[in-house]
Short mmCIF file of C-alpha atoms and ligand atoms in Angstrom, two decimals:
data_model
loop_
_atom_site.label_atom_id
_atom_site.label_comp_id
_atom_site.label_asym_id
_atom_site.label_seq_id
_atom_site.Cartn_x
_atom_site.Cartn_y
_atom_site.Cartn_z
CA MET A 909 0.00 0.00 0.00
CA VAL A 910 2.58 2.44 1.21
CA LEU A 911 4.84 1.54 -1.65
CA ASN A 912 2.05 1.97 -4.16
CA ARG A 913 1.14 5.37 -2.82
CA PHE A 914 4.61 6.73 -3.45
CA VAL A 915 5.83 4.66 -6.35
CA GLY A 916 2.58 4.87 -8.32
CA PRO A 917 2.76 8.60 -9.05
CA LEU A 918 6.45 8.33 -9.90
CA VAL A 919 5.75 5.62 -12.46
CA GLY A 920 2.92 7.75 -13.80
CA LEU A 921 5.24 10.75 -14.09
CA ALA A 922 7.88 8.72 -15.89
CA LEU A 923 5.29 7.40 -18.34
CA LEU A 924 4.07 10.92 -18.93
CA MET A 925 7.61 12.11 -19.61
CA PHE A 926 8.12 9.40 -22.19
CA ALA A 927 4.70 9.74 -23.71
CA SER A 928 4.72 13.49 -24.26
CA PRO A 929 6.91 14.79 -27.08
CA SER A 930 10.21 16.18 -25.86
CA PRO A 931 9.95 19.96 -25.49
CA ALA A 932 12.86 20.26 -27.90
CA GLN A 933 10.60 19.09 -30.73
CA GLY A 934 7.87 21.65 -31.02
CA PRO A 935 7.06 25.33 -30.69
CA GLY A 936 8.72 25.47 -27.24
CA GLY A 937 11.98 24.11 -28.66
CA PRO A 938 14.64 25.39 -31.03
CA ILE A 939 13.91 27.22 -34.26
CA ASN A 940 12.56 25.05 -37.07
CA GLN A 941 12.44 26.15 -40.69
CA ASP A 942 11.87 22.78 -42.26
CA GLU A 943 8.26 22.24 -43.34
CA SER A 944 8.58 18.44 -43.14
CA LYS A 945 9.32 18.71 -39.40
CA VAL A 946 6.22 20.68 -38.45
CA PRO A 947 4.29 18.45 -36.04
CA PRO A 948 0.49 18.31 -36.05
CA TYR A 949 -1.27 20.77 -33.75
CA THR A 950 -4.83 21.58 -32.79
CA LEU A 951 -6.05 25.16 -32.73
CA PRO A 952 -8.53 26.39 -30.14
CA ASP A 953 -11.95 26.86 -31.73
CA PRO A 954 -12.87 30.55 -31.88
CA LEU A 955 -16.52 29.51 -31.98
CA VAL A 956 -16.58 27.60 -28.69
CA LEU A 957 -17.19 29.55 -25.47
CA ASN A 958 -14.90 29.13 -22.46
CA ASN A 959 -17.64 26.97 -20.91
CA GLY A 960 -17.55 24.59 -23.89
CA GLU A 961 -20.79 25.73 -25.53
CA LYS A 962 -20.84 26.24 -29.28
CA VAL A 963 -21.31 29.73 -30.73
CA GLY A 964 -23.98 29.36 -33.39
CA ASP A 965 -25.08 32.90 -34.12
CA ALA A 966 -23.69 36.39 -34.58
CA GLU A 967 -25.32 37.69 -31.42
CA THR A 968 -23.57 35.11 -29.22
CA TRP A 969 -20.27 35.91 -30.92
CA THR A 970 -20.65 39.65 -30.36
CA SER A 971 -22.03 39.61 -26.84
CA LYS A 972 -20.18 36.61 -25.37
CA ARG A 973 -17.36 35.02 -27.35
CA ARG A 974 -15.70 38.13 -28.72
CA PRO A 975 -15.34 39.74 -25.25
CA GLU A 976 -14.01 36.43 -23.91
CA ILE A 977 -11.30 36.26 -26.57
CA GLU A 978 -10.36 39.91 -26.09
CA THR A 979 -9.92 39.28 -22.36
CA LEU A 980 -7.84 36.15 -23.05
CA PHE A 981 -5.44 38.16 -25.26
CA GLU A 982 -5.28 40.93 -22.66
CA THR A 983 -4.60 38.53 -19.82
CA HIS A 984 -2.14 36.17 -21.48
CA VAL A 985 -0.54 37.88 -24.48
CA TYR A 986 -0.52 41.66 -24.88
CA GLY A 987 -1.70 42.88 -21.48
CA LYS A 988 -4.26 45.47 -20.52
CA MET A 989 -4.15 49.07 -21.59
CA PRO A 990 -6.29 52.00 -20.47
CA GLY A 991 -8.63 54.22 -22.49
CA PRO A 992 -7.81 57.73 -23.72
CA PRO A 993 -5.88 59.76 -21.15
CA GLU A 994 -7.31 62.70 -19.32
CA GLY A 995 -6.06 66.05 -20.52
CA MET A 996 -5.04 64.83 -23.99
CA ARG A 997 -4.78 67.68 -26.47
CA PHE A 998 -3.74 68.25 -30.07
CA GLU A 999 -1.41 70.99 -31.25
CA VAL A 1000 -0.91 71.69 -34.95
CA THR A 1001 2.76 72.68 -35.11
CA SER A 1002 3.16 73.21 -38.85
CA GLU A 1003 1.10 73.29 -42.00
CA ASP A 1004 2.14 73.71 -45.63
CA LYS A 1005 -0.58 73.67 -48.28
CA GLN A 1006 1.95 73.41 -51.11
CA ALA A 1007 4.07 70.49 -49.99
CA LEU A 1008 5.65 68.01 -52.43
CA GLY A 1009 5.42 70.45 -55.32
CA GLY A 1010 1.77 71.25 -54.63
CA LEU A 1011 0.60 67.63 -54.56
CA ALA A 1012 -0.11 67.66 -50.84
CA THR A 1013 -0.82 69.53 -47.68
CA ARG A 1014 1.69 68.55 -45.04
CA LYS A 1015 0.73 68.91 -41.40
CA GLU A 1016 2.56 68.15 -38.22
CA VAL A 1017 0.45 67.64 -35.12
CA THR A 1018 1.63 66.96 -31.61
CA VAL A 1019 -0.64 64.70 -29.61
CA HIS A 1020 0.02 65.62 -25.98
CA PHE A 1021 -0.96 62.64 -23.84
CA ASN A 1022 -1.59 64.82 -20.81
CA ASP A 1023 -1.94 68.52 -19.98
CA LYS A 1024 1.67 68.98 -18.84
CA ALA A 1025 3.90 71.03 -21.14
CA ASP A 1026 6.74 68.50 -20.82
CA GLY A 1027 4.50 65.42 -20.65
CA PRO A 1028 4.63 62.41 -23.01
CA ARG A 1029 3.63 63.16 -26.57
CA MET A 1030 3.61 61.79 -30.09
CA ASN A 1031 4.30 63.78 -33.23
CA LEU A 1032 2.06 62.96 -36.17
CA LEU A 1033 3.12 63.72 -39.73
CA ILE A 1034 0.19 63.92 -42.12
CA TYR A 1035 0.08 64.32 -45.89
CA LEU A 1036 -3.31 65.12 -47.42
CA PRO A 1037 -3.91 64.94 -51.17
CA ASN A 1038 -4.65 68.43 -52.51
CA GLN A 1039 -6.76 67.09 -55.38
CA ALA A 1040 -9.40 65.88 -52.89
CA LYS A 1041 -12.90 67.35 -53.04
CA GLY A 1042 -13.84 66.43 -49.47
CA PRO A 1043 -12.61 64.42 -46.48
CA VAL A 1044 -10.42 61.52 -47.61
CA PRO A 1045 -9.70 58.03 -46.28
CA ALA A 1046 -6.34 57.68 -44.57
CA PHE A 1047 -3.65 55.16 -43.80
CA LEU A 1048 -2.33 55.39 -40.25
CA ALA A 1049 0.95 53.58 -39.62
CA LEU A 1050 3.78 53.92 -37.12
CA ASN A 1051 7.34 54.22 -38.40
CA PHE A 1052 10.69 52.85 -37.14
CA GLY A 1053 13.08 55.72 -37.87
CA GLY A 1054 11.34 59.03 -37.13
CA ASN A 1055 8.81 60.86 -39.29
CA HIS A 1056 11.62 62.49 -41.26
CA SER A 1057 12.82 59.04 -42.36
CA ILE A 1058 9.78 58.31 -44.50
CA HIS A 1059 10.46 60.98 -47.15
CA PRO A 1060 13.37 63.26 -48.10
CA ASP A 1061 11.02 66.29 -47.80
CA PRO A 1062 13.40 68.69 -45.97
CA GLU A 1063 10.55 70.43 -44.15
CA ILE A 1064 9.68 67.41 -42.01
CA THR A 1065 10.84 68.04 -38.44
CA LEU A 1066 13.84 65.86 -37.60
CA SER A 1067 12.96 63.63 -34.64
CA ARG A 1068 14.90 64.25 -31.43
CA ALA A 1069 13.61 61.08 -29.78
CA TRP A 1070 15.71 58.08 -28.68
CA MET A 1071 16.61 55.95 -31.72
CA ARG A 1072 18.06 52.49 -32.14
CA ASP A 1073 21.67 52.93 -33.28
CA ASN A 1074 22.44 52.22 -36.93
CA PRO A 1075 25.57 54.22 -37.80
CA SER A 1076 25.63 53.25 -41.48
CA LYS A 1077 22.20 54.84 -41.87
CA GLY A 1078 23.04 57.85 -39.70
CA TYR A 1079 21.54 56.87 -36.34
CA VAL A 1080 24.35 57.56 -33.87
CA ASN A 1081 24.40 57.85 -30.08
CA HIS A 1082 20.70 57.01 -30.15
CA GLN A 1083 19.96 60.15 -32.14
CA ALA A 1084 18.82 60.70 -35.72
CA THR A 1085 21.15 62.84 -37.84
CA GLU A 1086 20.35 64.80 -41.03
CA GLN A 1087 21.60 61.77 -42.96
CA THR A 1088 18.51 59.84 -41.86
CA ARG A 1089 16.10 62.06 -43.79
CA GLY A 1090 14.33 59.78 -46.24
CA ALA A 1091 16.31 56.76 -44.96
CA SER A 1092 13.17 54.59 -45.11
CA ALA A 1093 11.58 56.23 -48.14
CA SER A 1094 11.49 52.95 -50.07
CA ARG A 1095 8.86 51.74 -47.58
CA TRP A 1096 6.65 54.79 -47.98
CA PRO A 1097 5.52 55.57 -51.55
CA VAL A 1098 3.97 58.84 -50.38
CA GLU A 1099 3.27 60.36 -53.81
CA THR A 1100 1.56 57.18 -55.06
CA ILE A 1101 -0.60 57.02 -51.94
CA LEU A 1102 -1.64 60.65 -52.39
CA LYS A 1103 -2.36 60.24 -56.10
CA ARG A 1104 -4.67 57.36 -55.29
CA GLY A 1105 -6.70 59.67 -53.07
CA TYR A 1106 -5.49 58.61 -49.65
CA ALA A 1107 -4.00 60.64 -46.85
CA LEU A 1108 -1.06 59.24 -44.93
CA ALA A 1109 -0.54 59.75 -41.22
CA THR A 1110 2.47 58.42 -39.36
CA ALA A 1111 4.27 58.76 -36.04
CA TYR A 1112 7.56 57.44 -34.68
CA TYR A 1113 6.81 54.38 -32.53
CA GLY A 1114 9.49 55.39 -30.02
CA ASP A 1115 7.52 58.56 -29.21
CA ILE A 1116 4.99 56.23 -27.59
CA ASP A 1117 7.44 53.81 -26.04
CA PRO A 1118 11.17 53.52 -26.82
CA ASP A 1119 11.86 50.00 -28.04
CA TYR A 1120 14.12 48.65 -25.30
CA ASP A 1121 13.64 46.92 -22.00
CA ASP A 1122 13.77 49.67 -19.39
CA GLY A 1123 11.38 48.19 -16.85
CA PHE A 1124 8.57 50.35 -18.25
CA GLN A 1125 9.84 53.61 -16.80
CA ASN A 1126 9.71 55.63 -20.01
CA GLY A 1127 7.25 56.29 -22.83
CA VAL A 1128 3.58 56.25 -21.94
CA HIS A 1129 3.90 53.43 -19.36
CA PRO A 1130 4.02 55.79 -16.35
CA LEU A 1131 0.69 57.19 -17.58
CA PHE A 1132 -0.80 53.70 -17.40
CA ALA A 1133 0.24 53.02 -13.78
CA LYS A 1134 -2.57 52.84 -11.26
CA ALA A 1135 -2.35 55.10 -8.19
CA GLY A 1136 0.42 53.85 -5.91
CA GLN A 1137 1.53 51.15 -8.36
CA THR A 1138 5.31 50.68 -8.38
CA GLN A 1139 5.59 47.33 -10.14
CA ARG A 1140 4.00 46.13 -13.30
CA ASP A 1141 1.21 43.56 -12.89
CA ASP A 1142 1.60 40.34 -14.85
CA ASP A 1143 -1.22 41.38 -17.18
CA ASP A 1144 -0.14 44.99 -17.68
CA CYS A 1145 0.71 45.71 -21.29
CA GLY A 1146 4.21 45.79 -22.72
CA SER A 1147 5.45 47.86 -25.62
CA ILE A 1148 3.15 46.34 -28.24
CA GLY A 1149 0.14 47.28 -26.13
CA ALA A 1150 1.53 50.79 -25.67
CA TRP A 1151 2.15 51.24 -29.41
CA ALA A 1152 -1.36 49.98 -30.16
CA TRP A 1153 -2.74 52.44 -27.63
CA GLY A 1154 -0.79 55.19 -29.41
CA LEU A 1155 -2.40 54.24 -32.74
CA SER A 1156 -5.82 54.76 -31.16
CA ARG A 1157 -4.70 58.19 -29.97
CA GLY A 1158 -3.60 58.93 -33.54
CA LEU A 1159 -7.10 58.00 -34.65
CA ASP A 1160 -8.54 60.28 -31.95
CA TYR A 1161 -6.78 63.11 -33.74
CA LEU A 1162 -7.67 62.00 -37.28
CA GLU A 1163 -11.35 61.94 -36.32
CA ASN A 1164 -10.96 65.64 -35.59
CA ASP A 1165 -9.14 66.59 -38.79
CA LEU A 1166 -11.62 68.10 -41.26
CA GLY A 1167 -9.57 66.84 -44.21
CA ILE A 1168 -9.91 63.22 -43.14
CA ASP A 1169 -12.90 60.90 -43.03
CA GLY A 1170 -12.50 59.36 -39.59
CA LYS A 1171 -14.79 56.48 -40.54
CA ARG A 1172 -12.36 55.40 -43.24
CA VAL A 1173 -9.03 55.03 -41.49
CA VAL A 1174 -6.89 52.00 -42.31
CA VAL A 1175 -4.36 50.94 -39.69
CA MET A 1176 -1.23 49.33 -41.13
CA GLY A 1177 2.02 48.09 -39.65
CA HIS A 1178 5.11 46.09 -40.57
CA SER A 1179 6.76 43.37 -38.50
CA ARG A 1180 6.62 44.27 -34.77
CA LEU A 1181 4.39 47.12 -35.85
CA GLY A 1182 2.26 44.63 -37.80
CA LYS A 1183 1.67 42.75 -34.55
CA THR A 1184 0.79 46.17 -33.16
CA SER A 1185 -1.63 47.10 -35.95
CA LEU A 1186 -3.50 43.80 -35.50
CA TRP A 1187 -3.86 44.33 -31.76
CA ALA A 1188 -4.81 48.00 -32.28
CA GLY A 1189 -7.42 47.03 -34.88
CA ALA A 1190 -8.73 44.20 -32.71
CA ARG A 1191 -9.09 46.53 -29.74
CA ASP A 1192 -10.42 49.62 -31.47
CA PRO A 1193 -13.48 49.06 -33.69
CA ARG A 1194 -13.13 52.57 -35.14
CA PHE A 1195 -10.40 51.31 -37.49
CA ALA A 1196 -12.25 50.55 -40.71
CA ILE A 1197 -9.58 48.19 -42.09
CA VAL A 1198 -6.63 46.44 -40.46
CA ILE A 1199 -3.46 45.49 -42.35
CA SER A 1200 -0.58 43.39 -41.08
CA ASN A 1201 2.65 43.21 -43.08
CA ASP A 1202 5.11 40.40 -42.30
CA SER A 1203 3.89 40.48 -38.70
CA GLY A 1204 4.96 36.91 -37.89
CA GLU A 1205 5.14 35.54 -34.35
CA GLY A 1206 2.82 37.37 -31.98
CA GLY A 1207 1.16 38.90 -35.05
CA ALA A 1208 -0.65 37.00 -37.77
CA ALA A 1209 1.42 33.79 -37.60
CA LEU A 1210 0.10 30.82 -35.63
CA ALA A 1211 2.03 30.25 -32.39
CA ARG A 1212 1.31 26.52 -32.37
CA ARG A 1213 2.90 25.96 -35.78
CA TRP A 1214 6.52 25.12 -35.14
CA PHE A 1215 8.07 27.14 -37.93
CA GLY A 1216 10.17 30.29 -37.71
CA GLU A 1217 10.22 32.43 -34.59
CA THR A 1218 8.70 30.91 -31.44
CA VAL A 1219 7.00 32.27 -28.34
CA ARG A 1220 10.09 31.43 -26.29
CA LYS A 1221 12.40 33.16 -28.75
CA ILE A 1222 10.37 36.35 -29.00
CA ASN A 1223 9.90 36.60 -25.22
CA THR A 1224 13.63 36.15 -24.76
CA SER A 1225 14.83 38.55 -27.47
CA PHE A 1226 12.18 41.15 -26.68
CA PRO A 1227 11.14 40.73 -23.04
CA HIS A 1228 9.35 44.09 -23.10
CA TRP A 1229 6.94 43.50 -26.00
CA PHE A 1230 4.25 41.34 -24.38
CA CYS A 1231 2.77 41.10 -20.90
CA THR A 1232 4.64 39.11 -18.26
CA ASN A 1233 2.05 36.32 -18.30
CA TYR A 1234 2.95 35.45 -21.89
CA LYS A 1235 6.31 34.10 -20.73
CA GLN A 1236 4.50 31.28 -18.91
CA PHE A 1237 3.78 29.82 -22.32
CA ASN A 1238 7.38 29.76 -23.58
CA ASP A 1239 7.46 25.97 -23.28
CA ARG A 1240 3.72 25.29 -23.29
CA VAL A 1241 2.48 26.95 -26.42
CA ASN A 1242 -0.23 24.32 -26.81
CA ASP A 1243 -1.72 25.41 -23.48
CA LEU A 1244 -2.34 28.96 -24.67
CA PRO A 1245 -6.10 29.52 -24.53
CA VAL A 1246 -5.81 31.47 -27.80
CA ASP A 1247 -3.86 31.36 -31.03
CA GLN A 1248 -3.33 34.15 -33.49
CA HIS A 1249 -6.27 33.25 -35.78
CA MET A 1250 -8.41 34.44 -32.88
CA LEU A 1251 -6.67 37.81 -32.95
CA ILE A 1252 -7.64 38.19 -36.61
CA ALA A 1253 -11.17 37.05 -35.72
CA LEU A 1254 -11.45 39.93 -33.23
CA VAL A 1255 -11.36 42.31 -36.21
CA ALA A 1256 -14.45 40.66 -37.76
CA PRO A 1257 -16.55 41.60 -39.59
CA ARG A 1258 -14.28 44.47 -40.57
CA PRO A 1259 -11.93 43.79 -43.50
CA VAL A 1260 -8.46 42.58 -42.56
CA LEU A 1261 -5.52 42.03 -44.89
CA VAL A 1262 -2.58 39.76 -44.08
CA CYS A 1263 0.54 40.31 -46.19
CA SER A 1264 3.58 38.03 -46.29
CA ALA A 1265 6.90 37.82 -48.13
CA GLU A 1266 8.11 34.57 -49.69
CA GLU A 1267 11.62 34.61 -48.20
CA ASP A 1268 10.49 35.80 -44.77
CA HIS A 1269 10.74 32.34 -43.19
CA TRP A 1270 11.25 33.85 -39.73
CA ALA A 1271 7.70 35.24 -39.90
CA ASP A 1272 6.27 31.96 -41.26
CA PRO A 1273 4.20 33.02 -44.30
CA LEU A 1274 2.22 29.77 -44.32
CA GLY A 1275 1.46 30.22 -40.62
CA GLU A 1276 0.19 33.73 -41.43
CA PHE A 1277 -2.05 32.36 -44.17
CA LEU A 1278 -3.38 29.51 -42.02
CA SER A 1279 -4.14 31.95 -39.25
CA ALA A 1280 -6.17 34.10 -41.66
CA LYS A 1281 -7.93 30.91 -42.71
CA GLY A 1282 -8.57 30.05 -39.06
CA ALA A 1283 -10.51 33.30 -38.65
CA ASP A 1284 -12.74 32.45 -41.63
CA PRO A 1285 -15.54 30.67 -39.67
CA VAL A 1286 -16.07 33.78 -37.55
CA TYR A 1287 -16.18 36.05 -40.60
CA ARG A 1288 -18.70 33.73 -42.25
CA LEU A 1289 -20.85 33.53 -39.14
CA LEU A 1290 -21.01 37.33 -39.29
CA GLY A 1291 -22.28 37.22 -42.87
CA THR A 1292 -19.15 38.01 -44.88
CA ASP A 1293 -17.33 35.96 -47.50
CA GLY A 1294 -14.37 35.32 -45.14
CA LEU A 1295 -11.20 34.21 -46.90
CA VAL A 1296 -12.34 32.80 -50.22
CA VAL A 1297 -9.40 30.49 -51.02
CA GLN A 1298 -8.47 27.16 -49.46
CA LYS A 1299 -4.76 27.26 -50.32
CA MET A 1300 -1.97 29.85 -50.33
CA PRO A 1301 -2.43 31.92 -53.49
CA PRO A 1302 0.40 32.27 -56.01
CA LEU A 1303 2.89 35.13 -55.55
CA ASN A 1304 1.62 38.64 -56.33
CA HIS A 1305 -2.03 37.57 -56.41
CA LEU A 1306 -4.22 39.53 -54.00
CA VAL A 1307 -7.02 37.47 -52.52
CA ASN A 1308 -9.44 40.35 -52.18
CA SER A 1309 -12.15 38.91 -49.90
CA THR A 1310 -13.13 40.39 -46.51
CA ILE A 1311 -10.17 38.52 -45.07
CA GLY A 1312 -7.53 39.35 -47.65
CA TYR A 1313 -4.21 37.66 -48.20
CA HIS A 1314 -1.19 38.57 -50.30
CA ILE A 1315 2.31 37.19 -50.67
CA ARG A 1316 5.04 38.70 -52.80
CA PRO A 1317 8.51 37.50 -53.68
CA GLY A 1318 11.42 38.78 -51.60
CA LYS A 1319 12.39 39.48 -48.04
CA HIS A 1320 11.08 40.94 -44.81
CA ASP A 1321 10.32 44.52 -45.88
CA VAL A 1322 7.62 46.90 -47.10
CA THR A 1323 7.71 47.55 -50.83
CA PRO A 1324 5.60 49.41 -53.42
CA ILE A 1325 4.09 46.00 -54.32
CA ASP A 1326 2.80 45.67 -50.75
CA TRP A 1327 1.35 49.17 -50.87
CA ALA A 1328 -0.40 48.40 -54.17
CA ALA A 1329 -2.08 45.44 -52.42
CA TYR A 1330 -3.07 47.60 -49.44
CA MET A 1331 -4.65 50.20 -51.69
CA ASP A 1332 -6.42 47.69 -53.97
CA PHE A 1333 -7.82 46.12 -50.81
CA ALA A 1334 -8.85 49.48 -49.32
CA ASP A 1335 -10.40 50.64 -52.65
CA LYS A 1336 -12.68 47.62 -52.54
CA HIS A 1337 -13.49 47.35 -48.86
CA LEU A 1338 -13.62 50.82 -47.34
CA PRO A 1339 -17.18 51.94 -46.66
CA LYS A 1340 -18.30 54.20 -49.52
C1 GTR B 2634 12.60 40.50 -35.35
C2 GTR B 2634 11.57 39.80 -34.51
C3 GTR B 2634 10.30 39.71 -35.28
C4 GTR B 2634 9.91 41.02 -35.92
C5 GTR B 2634 11.09 41.84 -36.38
C6 GTR B 2634 10.83 43.32 -36.62
O1 GTR B 2634 13.86 40.50 -34.82
O2 GTR B 2634 12.07 38.54 -34.19
O3 GTR B 2634 9.27 39.20 -34.47
O4 GTR B 2634 9.12 41.75 -35.08
O5 GTR B 2634 12.15 41.80 -35.51
O6 GTR B 2634 9.96 43.92 -35.99
O7 GTR B 2634 11.55 43.88 -37.42
#
């Protein structure tokens, strides 16, 4: 008896250890980029409530399941973030009605996140097409190198914010130099966007939260702290949550700009900012369309698919991006109560476009496609056409259904081909 009581569980444990796949072979293990090694996995069903009941109608999705999934992502992945801050105000700091040779009106607007003169703030750069007859739809997207990096236009204010060093491009001592003007212009076909009738609004992501692990002392994080709070709670948001919050504050301004139709704002982001645009669009139903470019792990790509970056890897390389709770899943990805198809489903029924690049194995293009596909049942339940293909489309072919998908040749980047897909998608899906 005595023996059984103690030996029994040990034998059970040993059996369990042998029966379960070694953690080295799966999404908690090393990096895999070999399709033949991807083990089978089962995704959580977005249309089953936490209590196990099936979601069979739109009303149950909207009133019960959607809030459940949003809470699951807040609690376990991105963390909670507050609403708009008290005392927020907008200050137009420059305006030129004849920018870019008369093609555009360029505006710079400071979004002050509180009423203090030296408080946290974000500087928006906005180009509006001068040929417009009335308020225009807009793309809102954060940038990696300062507003002045998106175009060589010498009148854009050079950012003085903390920058990631990149001496060959002119980012030295964590500061942008004059050399960085237009440094990222290849990712921002401003003139083409304007000629197609869209405005473009952008802000430097580091204005909202500098992209390094500082224990959440800088950026907007102090604004988020509850009274008397000195340490971050395990479900408080990290940098991705903060950047997403900043996008909503950008939209707060755009809704007030007479040149822009606030009901037709598309949120777009690349890579870590693609993860951010998905979370921003999931959280804030005012975004009319949500676009993710090469967003990969923690963005559009399925966490359970063992291909490319993993939960463990991203939480180790970037400990400040997600909430603390997410780290609990480093080696237990299959225990996550969500996967990223459910993030896409949170956008439903609004149009969402997932864009990949063929050589971007780190971001797992197939995992991005399958995640879009995994959101399809929710989109269909809500009366849309969902994602109308069963298999990855060929390169450079935009699947232009309510869930859109596009993959182009080449590497992890944003190119004019990507922008053409964004605009074709927006032309079709923005409310008229
Ligand atoms: C990588 C990271 C990716 C992606 C990318 C980026 O190093 O592993 O998840 O976010 O950075 O944002 O450029």
